[in-house]
Amino acid sequence: MPALLRIVHNTYRDSVSLMQLSARIAGLAGVQQASVVMATEGNLALLREAGLLEGVVEASPSDLLAVAQGDSEDAVRAALDEAERGLAGGASAGPRRAPRESAPRSIRMALEAQPDANLALISTPGEYAAAEALKALRLGLNVMLFSDNVSLADEVLLKREAEARGLLVMGPDCGTSIIAGVPLGFANAVRRGPIGVVGASGTGLQQVTSLVDQAGVGVSHALGTGGRDLKADVGGATMLRAIDELAADAGTRVIVLVSKPPARAVAEKVLARASASGKPVIACFLGATAAEVERGGVRAAATLEQAAAMAVAAARGEPYTADAPRLPHFTGPRLAPGQRYVRGLYSGGTFCYEATLLLSQTLEDVHSNTPVGGAAALADVWQSRGHTLVDLGGDEFTRGRPHPMIDHRLRNERLVREAADAAVAVILLDVVLGYGAHSDPAAEMLPALRAARAAAQRGGREIALVGFVCGTERDPQDFARQSAALAEAGVILAASNAQAARTAATIALRHAETARN
Amino acid sequence: MPKLLETSLGVINVGLAQFAQTVTAAGGAATQVDWQPPALGDRAAGMALARLTGDARIEQANARAFAAFLGAVPVLRGIGAAGDTLPGMGERMILHAGPPIEWPRMCGPMQGAIVGAILYEGWANDADEARALAASGELAFEPCHHHAAVGPMAGAISPSMPVWIVEDAARGARAFSNINEGLGKALRFGAYGPEVLQRLKWIECSLAPALGTALGLLGGLELKPLVAQALIMGDEVHNRNAAASALLLRRLAPALARARLPHEELAQALEFMAGNEHFFLNISMALCKLALDAAHGVAGSSMVSAMSRNGVEFGIRVSGLGDRWFNAPAAAIDGLYFAGYGANDAARDLGDSSITETAGFGGFSMAAAPGIVKFVGGTPEDATANSLRMRHITLGESDSFQLPALDFRGAPCGIDLRLVVDASIEPVINTGIAHREAGIGQIGAGLTRAPLACFIQALCALDDELNGR
């Protein structure tokens, strides 16, 4: 059908508003073409060319012209009515919004919004993390690099850059830090106090700081270095810098170092620096002998728990006396003769490492995906053999899956599977609370704990479930409630990872003796 | 550098938002970055960006380049013939918009404009002959930008065409642009019919001499105050030049009246200018080119000194990277169309006019011209937000050109390519839309963006230059 037109005399609208209005009515149902224009000669010519206008139009350049073509007269009239309404109502649609600054899209933009920022916390995918960290350093920021999968070469580059600028790089793969009471990454809510901690492992830091808090003492700062900092290539750059910072920090009276044993040359440098700090230093290099560690001002701790206890004593100005390892009171489950093995299912890498060390001191036939001490490597990480301890936070388990501190499904499945194994006597578990961890780990674990016991019962057995909770009373998950729920589910709760591991070993050994007798 | 533990902790969080919430819940200060992988996820370019971040050599070079940019004092000096006036202009040369491009690859409107320029120069008798000549390799086609010039849309400038001369009163340097032919069928959209060529001849023989005389009588015309006023009056001097054109006419009309022109010639000149709201555009472009050329060539500078499109590619040049172009495919335009046309009819992004955005006008000064944002169905608030966003990719603000809607803050200007790549914020460009076929003309207008890929390439080149490989 031919086009219809409507003239609104002596009305001006700017061309952009009119183009917008034209686009709107041209989009109405049943409309093929539509245009609203000032009736200038040029516009009329355009409309004629577009086939929207024929013959002479009685309109002057100060008149508005609406014209539409469509499937039916009704549709076209409706379009022209809509055009008139649009002209009357003004062109703007929707409520007025105040102009606002968009969210910062880069570290630099964030620095404009928060000019006194002094730390970038980076948890992007690893392949981009080094670049973000380097930018942060070059903009004068200290860095905590939570991301993993950063190459060793990039780590060295970042730490050189930081050194040249007098900045600190925590990480890569630094899960935990606490600076002046502010938790960064996965950290527990610990009270502030005189103990400063530097650690190559996140869960190691969490264990020491939580136990310090539980002892009623507090933490000045806890600084993560990342797991490779003490390798020869990196040379302990971050730990050295962190020791200097804690040495200079007025709020820190005792320093704790937590790590696997460093490369020999690195250990010498680190311990020399610690010794020169002028403050009492407790070094927990898991697996190293006291003789390798101790020197002026530096004392060795064999476990994370001992490191915390020694630091607490030092902070209180009391002598540390090594008690015999304390174990929780428990009534042992009735184990069948064939139940021999301990199976440890860990979400914390350092917990697995420390437990493997302790178990391999007293048990034979210990296996792990992160073997240490006398333990052997697991050929198939999905398949336990003998005494087995697995770090479920290891790369082979987390590929394409959330970390087991956040997502308990993988561990729950394995827990039930281990319990169904007639050779298993003890299942050893860590439960990590704090910021970043699951909001209610006990609730996540309860069905699997029940299913594990049921699986054992089906085989006519009982099974020992041994665990510990790493956390504090101020953690968002509520330490007391989590502990009570786990105890209720039959878990024998130790106060620390070391105690839990020793408890498991004790159960296994006692039962082995009983079975022999 | 104060030690980390001695100052109160302020965190910039890049990645998991929950970490920032933990910090603030514990009473710390944290800013969450709305992060995406920079450089379109190109890891090597991302590392190059990191290396170039906070590089003192670049900061110093940019300070120099930016000061030179602000220091330009553009004066509309007069009119000259392109062949006599443009540096390096050859006798058988036709200039075009954008980065270099050979005849066979040129888009429809640009080929049309080249045909028109050949006919206009009398180098061929008809369009077929003109096409054959263009394809023969006998003529040189070079970017306007290589000759201190800029031209809107196809940007065709041939030796006989008159050009505006804009001179830097501070340095004596010059920049040039052709004279705007008005809307509808025009050479810059690739039209080359008789009426187009006649109008061009009239511009050459009647209008240009009259304007030259008038400017002579005025002793030149200072452009900064005029543009500053136009911004206050609602122009962004790229896609809206209504105020600037009126202000220019207000300055020129009395001088024209005193130029002792034949009455009909004077009337035609005034009518032509009065009928073209974009008359000022080409002058706006030339003054931008002038100021950016002043900033060009500072070793180590990451300031963008030109952004331009040839209808096939979008190209940028960078102050510290000499005469190289960094190109990416020209984008489609998000816009509104005149009656009877739609997105399928549109040519890709075309023209040197994005020199205005490079200098802080157009899309960067959208807050001054809320009307423009309606081209994409936006609101005045969106216009303001656009200008605010551009502030994050620029070295500073203009000391001459204020944006009333932003409390009279200066227009954001001096694009730092590092900031573009870091924040993945592409420069926004207000632009006209040409029909993809030669000769149909403008069919709409809208917004487009300078492709990130150009900036990533330039960034890697600057890294090579400064850090070697």
PDB file of N, CA and C in Angstrom, chain A residues 119-123 144-147 170 174-179 182-189 202 206 222 405-406 432-437 475-477, chain B residues 9 11 13 16-23:
ATOM      1  N   LEU A 119      49.163  -2.480  47.965  1.00  0.00           N
ATOM      2  CA  LEU A 119      49.309  -3.904  47.668  1.00  0.00           C
ATOM      3  C   LEU A 119      48.305  -4.326  46.594  1.00  0.00           C
ATOM      4  N   ALA A 120      48.785  -5.079  45.614  1.00  0.00           N
ATOM      5  CA  ALA A 120      47.879  -5.683  44.633  1.00  0.00           C
ATOM      6  C   ALA A 120      47.744  -7.160  44.968  1.00  0.00           C
ATOM      7  N   LEU A 121      46.507  -7.605  45.132  1.00  0.00           N
ATOM      8  CA  LEU A 121      46.216  -9.017  45.402  1.00  0.00           C
ATOM      9  C   LEU A 121      45.721  -9.622  44.096  1.00  0.00           C
ATOM     10  N   ILE A 122      46.501 -10.523  43.535  1.00  0.00           N
ATOM     11  CA  ILE A 122      46.244 -10.978  42.160  1.00  0.00           C
ATOM     12  C   ILE A 122      45.873 -12.458  42.142  1.00  0.00           C
ATOM     13  N   SER A 123      44.711 -12.752  41.609  1.00  0.00           N
ATOM     14  CA  SER A 123      44.250 -14.151  41.536  1.00  0.00           C
ATOM     15  C   SER A 123      43.651 -14.441  40.164  1.00  0.00           C
ATOM     16  N   MET A 144      50.677  -9.558  46.312  1.00  0.00           N
ATOM     17  CA  MET A 144      50.429 -10.928  46.743  1.00  0.00           C
ATOM     18  C   MET A 144      49.861 -11.648  45.527  1.00  0.00           C
ATOM     19  N   LEU A 145      50.590 -12.650  45.080  1.00  0.00           N
ATOM     20  CA  LEU A 145      50.237 -13.368  43.856  1.00  0.00           C
ATOM     21  C   LEU A 145      49.648 -14.715  44.264  1.00  0.00           C
ATOM     22  N   PHE A 146      48.332 -14.753  44.324  1.00  0.00           N
ATOM     23  CA  PHE A 146      47.617 -15.967  44.721  1.00  0.00           C
ATOM     24  C   PHE A 146      47.660 -16.997  43.587  1.00  0.00           C
ATOM     25  N   SER A 147      47.687 -16.510  42.359  1.00  0.00           N
ATOM     26  CA  SER A 147      47.618 -17.389  41.184  1.00  0.00           C
ATOM     27  C   SER A 147      48.758 -18.395  41.189  1.00  0.00           C
ATOM     28  N   MET A 170      54.686 -11.539  47.373  1.00  0.00           N
ATOM     29  CA  MET A 170      54.291 -12.778  48.045  1.00  0.00           C
ATOM     30  C   MET A 170      53.694 -13.693  46.987  1.00  0.00           C
ATOM     31  N   CYS A 174      50.761 -18.116  46.371  1.00  0.00           N
ATOM     32  CA  CYS A 174      50.710 -17.746  47.783  1.00  0.00           C
ATOM     33  C   CYS A 174      49.245 -17.704  48.175  1.00  0.00           C
ATOM     34  N   GLY A 175      48.823 -18.699  48.977  1.00  0.00           N
ATOM     35  CA  GLY A 175      47.402 -18.801  49.310  1.00  0.00           C
ATOM     36  C   GLY A 175      46.990 -17.950  50.487  1.00  0.00           C
ATOM     37  N   THR A 176      47.945 -17.638  51.348  1.00  0.00           N
ATOM     38  CA  THR A 176      47.588 -17.064  52.643  1.00  0.00           C
ATOM     39  C   THR A 176      48.548 -15.965  53.058  1.00  0.00           C
ATOM     40  N   SER A 177      48.000 -14.837  53.470  1.00  0.00           N
ATOM     41  CA  SER A 177      48.777 -13.830  54.202  1.00  0.00           C
ATOM     42  C   SER A 177      47.830 -13.107  55.142  1.00  0.00           C
ATOM     43  N   ILE A 178      48.401 -12.538  56.161  1.00  0.00           N
ATOM     44  CA  ILE A 178      47.629 -11.659  57.045  1.00  0.00           C
ATOM     45  C   ILE A 178      48.512 -10.445  57.292  1.00  0.00           C
ATOM     46  N   ILE A 179      48.025  -9.273  56.911  1.00  0.00           N
ATOM     47  CA  ILE A 179      48.825  -8.073  57.151  1.00  0.00           C
ATOM     48  C   ILE A 179      48.054  -7.157  58.085  1.00  0.00           C
ATOM     49  N   VAL A 182      44.524  -7.935  58.623  1.00  0.00           N
ATOM     50  CA  VAL A 182      43.660  -8.060  57.445  1.00  0.00           C
ATOM     51  C   VAL A 182      43.993  -9.361  56.712  1.00  0.00           C
ATOM     52  N   PRO A 183      43.026 -10.272  56.627  1.00  0.00           N
ATOM     53  CA  PRO A 183      43.282 -11.543  55.954  1.00  0.00           C
ATOM     54  C   PRO A 183      43.319 -11.374  54.442  1.00  0.00           C
ATOM     55  N   LEU A 184      44.296 -11.998  53.817  1.00  0.00           N
ATOM     56  CA  LEU A 184      44.427 -11.935  52.356  1.00  0.00           C
ATOM     57  C   LEU A 184      44.389 -13.363  51.824  1.00  0.00           C
ATOM     58  N   GLY A 185      43.498 -13.617  50.884  1.00  0.00           N
ATOM     59  CA  GLY A 185      43.374 -14.962  50.337  1.00  0.00           C
ATOM     60  C   GLY A 185      42.702 -15.877  51.351  1.00  0.00           C
ATOM     61  N   PHE A 186      43.236 -17.103  51.481  1.00  0.00           N
ATOM     62  CA  PHE A 186      42.685 -18.068  52.437  1.00  0.00           C
ATOM     63  C   PHE A 186      43.384 -17.841  53.769  1.00  0.00           C
ATOM     64  N   ALA A 187      42.695 -17.285  54.723  1.00  0.00           N
ATOM     65  CA  ALA A 187      43.339 -16.992  56.009  1.00  0.00           C
ATOM     66  C   ALA A 187      42.320 -17.090  57.124  1.00  0.00           C
ATOM     67  N   ASN A 188      42.823 -17.331  58.324  1.00  0.00           N
ATOM     68  CA  ASN A 188      41.950 -17.424  59.477  1.00  0.00           C
ATOM     69  C   ASN A 188      41.862 -16.078  60.183  1.00  0.00           C
ATOM     70  N   ALA A 189      40.778 -15.917  60.929  1.00  0.00           N
ATOM     71  CA  ALA A 189      40.583 -14.681  61.685  1.00  0.00           C
ATOM     72  C   ALA A 189      41.350 -14.798  62.994  1.00  0.00           C
ATOM     73  N   GLY A 202      50.701 -22.004  52.350  1.00  0.00           N
ATOM     74  CA  GLY A 202      49.508 -21.361  52.882  1.00  0.00           C
ATOM     75  C   GLY A 202      48.945 -22.073  54.086  1.00  0.00           C
ATOM     76  N   GLN A 206      48.407 -21.059  57.992  1.00  0.00           N
ATOM     77  CA  GLN A 206      47.100 -21.130  58.648  1.00  0.00           C
ATOM     78  C   GLN A 206      47.184 -21.923  59.951  1.00  0.00           C
ATOM     79  N   ALA A 222      51.416 -12.202  58.890  1.00  0.00           N
ATOM     80  CA  ALA A 222      51.794 -13.508  58.349  1.00  0.00           C
ATOM     81  C   ALA A 222      52.003 -13.317  56.857  1.00  0.00           C
ATOM     82  N   MET A 405      39.229 -27.327  49.425  1.00  0.00           N
ATOM     83  CA  MET A 405      38.788 -26.530  50.573  1.00  0.00           C
ATOM     84  C   MET A 405      37.462 -25.846  50.277  1.00  0.00           C
ATOM     85  N   ILE A 406      37.138 -25.751  49.001  1.00  0.00           N
ATOM     86  CA  ILE A 406      35.911 -25.075  48.592  1.00  0.00           C
ATOM     87  C   ILE A 406      34.853 -26.096  48.198  1.00  0.00           C
ATOM     88  N   VAL A 432      39.681 -27.328  57.101  1.00  0.00           N
ATOM     89  CA  VAL A 432      40.249 -25.981  57.151  1.00  0.00           C
ATOM     90  C   VAL A 432      39.132 -24.950  57.147  1.00  0.00           C
ATOM     91  N   LEU A 433      39.151 -24.090  58.168  1.00  0.00           N
ATOM     92  CA  LEU A 433      38.195 -22.988  58.248  1.00  0.00           C
ATOM     93  C   LEU A 433      38.894 -21.694  57.823  1.00  0.00           C
ATOM     94  N   GLY A 434      38.153 -20.616  57.912  1.00  0.00           N
ATOM     95  CA  GLY A 434      38.738 -19.305  57.617  1.00  0.00           C
ATOM     96  C   GLY A 434      38.153 -18.711  56.348  1.00  0.00           C
ATOM     97  N   TYR A 435      38.587 -17.489  56.064  1.00  0.00           N
ATOM     98  CA  TYR A 435      38.142 -16.814  54.848  1.00  0.00           C
ATOM     99  C   TYR A 435      38.625 -17.599  53.634  1.00  0.00           C
ATOM    100  N   GLY A 436      37.774 -17.712  52.655  1.00  0.00           N
ATOM    101  CA  GLY A 436      38.152 -18.417  51.441  1.00  0.00           C
ATOM    102  C   GLY A 436      37.726 -19.867  51.444  1.00  0.00           C
ATOM    103  N   ALA A 437      37.658 -20.479  52.641  1.00  0.00           N
ATOM    104  CA  ALA A 437      37.269 -21.885  52.704  1.00  0.00           C
ATOM    105  C   ALA A 437      35.749 -22.008  52.612  1.00  0.00           C
ATOM    106  N   ASP A 475      36.612 -17.334  63.242  1.00  0.00           N
ATOM    107  CA  ASP A 475      36.412 -17.659  61.828  1.00  0.00           C
ATOM    108  C   ASP A 475      34.922 -17.661  61.487  1.00  0.00           C
ATOM    109  N   PRO A 476      34.602 -17.284  60.263  1.00  0.00           N
ATOM    110  CA  PRO A 476      33.177 -17.194  59.901  1.00  0.00           C
ATOM    111  C   PRO A 476      32.427 -18.520  60.060  1.00  0.00           C
ATOM    112  N   GLN A 477      33.131 -19.650  60.022  1.00  0.00           N
ATOM    113  CA  GLN A 477      32.427 -20.948  60.079  1.00  0.00           C
ATOM    114  C   GLN A 477      32.118 -21.374  61.510  1.00  0.00           C
TER     115      GLN A 477
ATOM    116  N   LEU B   9      47.298  -0.760  55.272  1.00  0.00           N
ATOM    117  CA  LEU B   9      47.140  -1.602  54.091  1.00  0.00           C
ATOM    118  C   LEU B   9      46.000  -1.095  53.206  1.00  0.00           C
ATOM    119  N   VAL B  11      44.364  -2.310  49.474  1.00  0.00           N
ATOM    120  CA  VAL B  11      44.469  -3.435  48.544  1.00  0.00           C
ATOM    121  C   VAL B  11      43.761  -3.138  47.223  1.00  0.00           C
ATOM    122  N   ASN B  13      42.416  -5.366  44.278  1.00  0.00           N
ATOM    123  CA  ASN B  13      42.154  -6.791  44.095  1.00  0.00           C
ATOM    124  C   ASN B  13      41.882  -7.104  42.624  1.00  0.00           C
ATOM    125  N   LEU B  16      39.550 -12.906  42.061  1.00  0.00           N
ATOM    126  CA  LEU B  16      38.417 -13.352  42.874  1.00  0.00           C
ATOM    127  C   LEU B  16      37.872 -12.230  43.759  1.00  0.00           C
ATOM    128  N   ALA B  17      36.614 -11.831  43.497  1.00  0.00           N
ATOM    129  CA  ALA B  17      36.023 -10.688  44.199  1.00  0.00           C
ATOM    130  C   ALA B  17      35.872 -10.952  45.684  1.00  0.00           C
ATOM    131  N   GLN B  18      35.742 -12.222  46.047  1.00  0.00           N
ATOM    132  CA  GLN B  18      35.544 -12.596  47.442  1.00  0.00           C
ATOM    133  C   GLN B  18      36.727 -12.130  48.307  1.00  0.00           C
ATOM    134  N   PHE B  19      37.924 -12.073  47.724  1.00  0.00           N
ATOM    135  CA  PHE B  19      39.086 -11.633  48.485  1.00  0.00           C
ATOM    136  C   PHE B  19      38.965 -10.160  48.889  1.00  0.00           C
ATOM    137  N   ALA B  20      38.396  -9.356  47.999  1.00  0.00           N
ATOM    138  CA  ALA B  20      38.202  -7.938  48.326  1.00  0.00           C
ATOM    139  C   ALA B  20      37.171  -7.801  49.434  1.00  0.00           C
ATOM    140  N   GLN B  21      36.128  -8.643  49.370  1.00  0.00           N
ATOM    141  CA  GLN B  21      35.093  -8.590  50.419  1.00  0.00           C
ATOM    142  C   GLN B  21      35.689  -8.952  51.773  1.00  0.00           C
ATOM    143  N   THR B  22      36.582  -9.936  51.784  1.00  0.00           N
ATOM    144  CA  THR B  22      37.233 -10.333  53.038  1.00  0.00           C
ATOM    145  C   THR B  22      38.024  -9.157  53.617  1.00  0.00           C
ATOM    146  N   VAL B  23      38.745  -8.465  52.744  1.00  0.00           N
ATOM    147  CA  VAL B  23      39.559  -7.337  53.205  1.00  0.00           C
ATOM    148  C   VAL B  23      38.672  -6.254  53.804  1.00  0.00           C
TER     149      VAL B  23
END
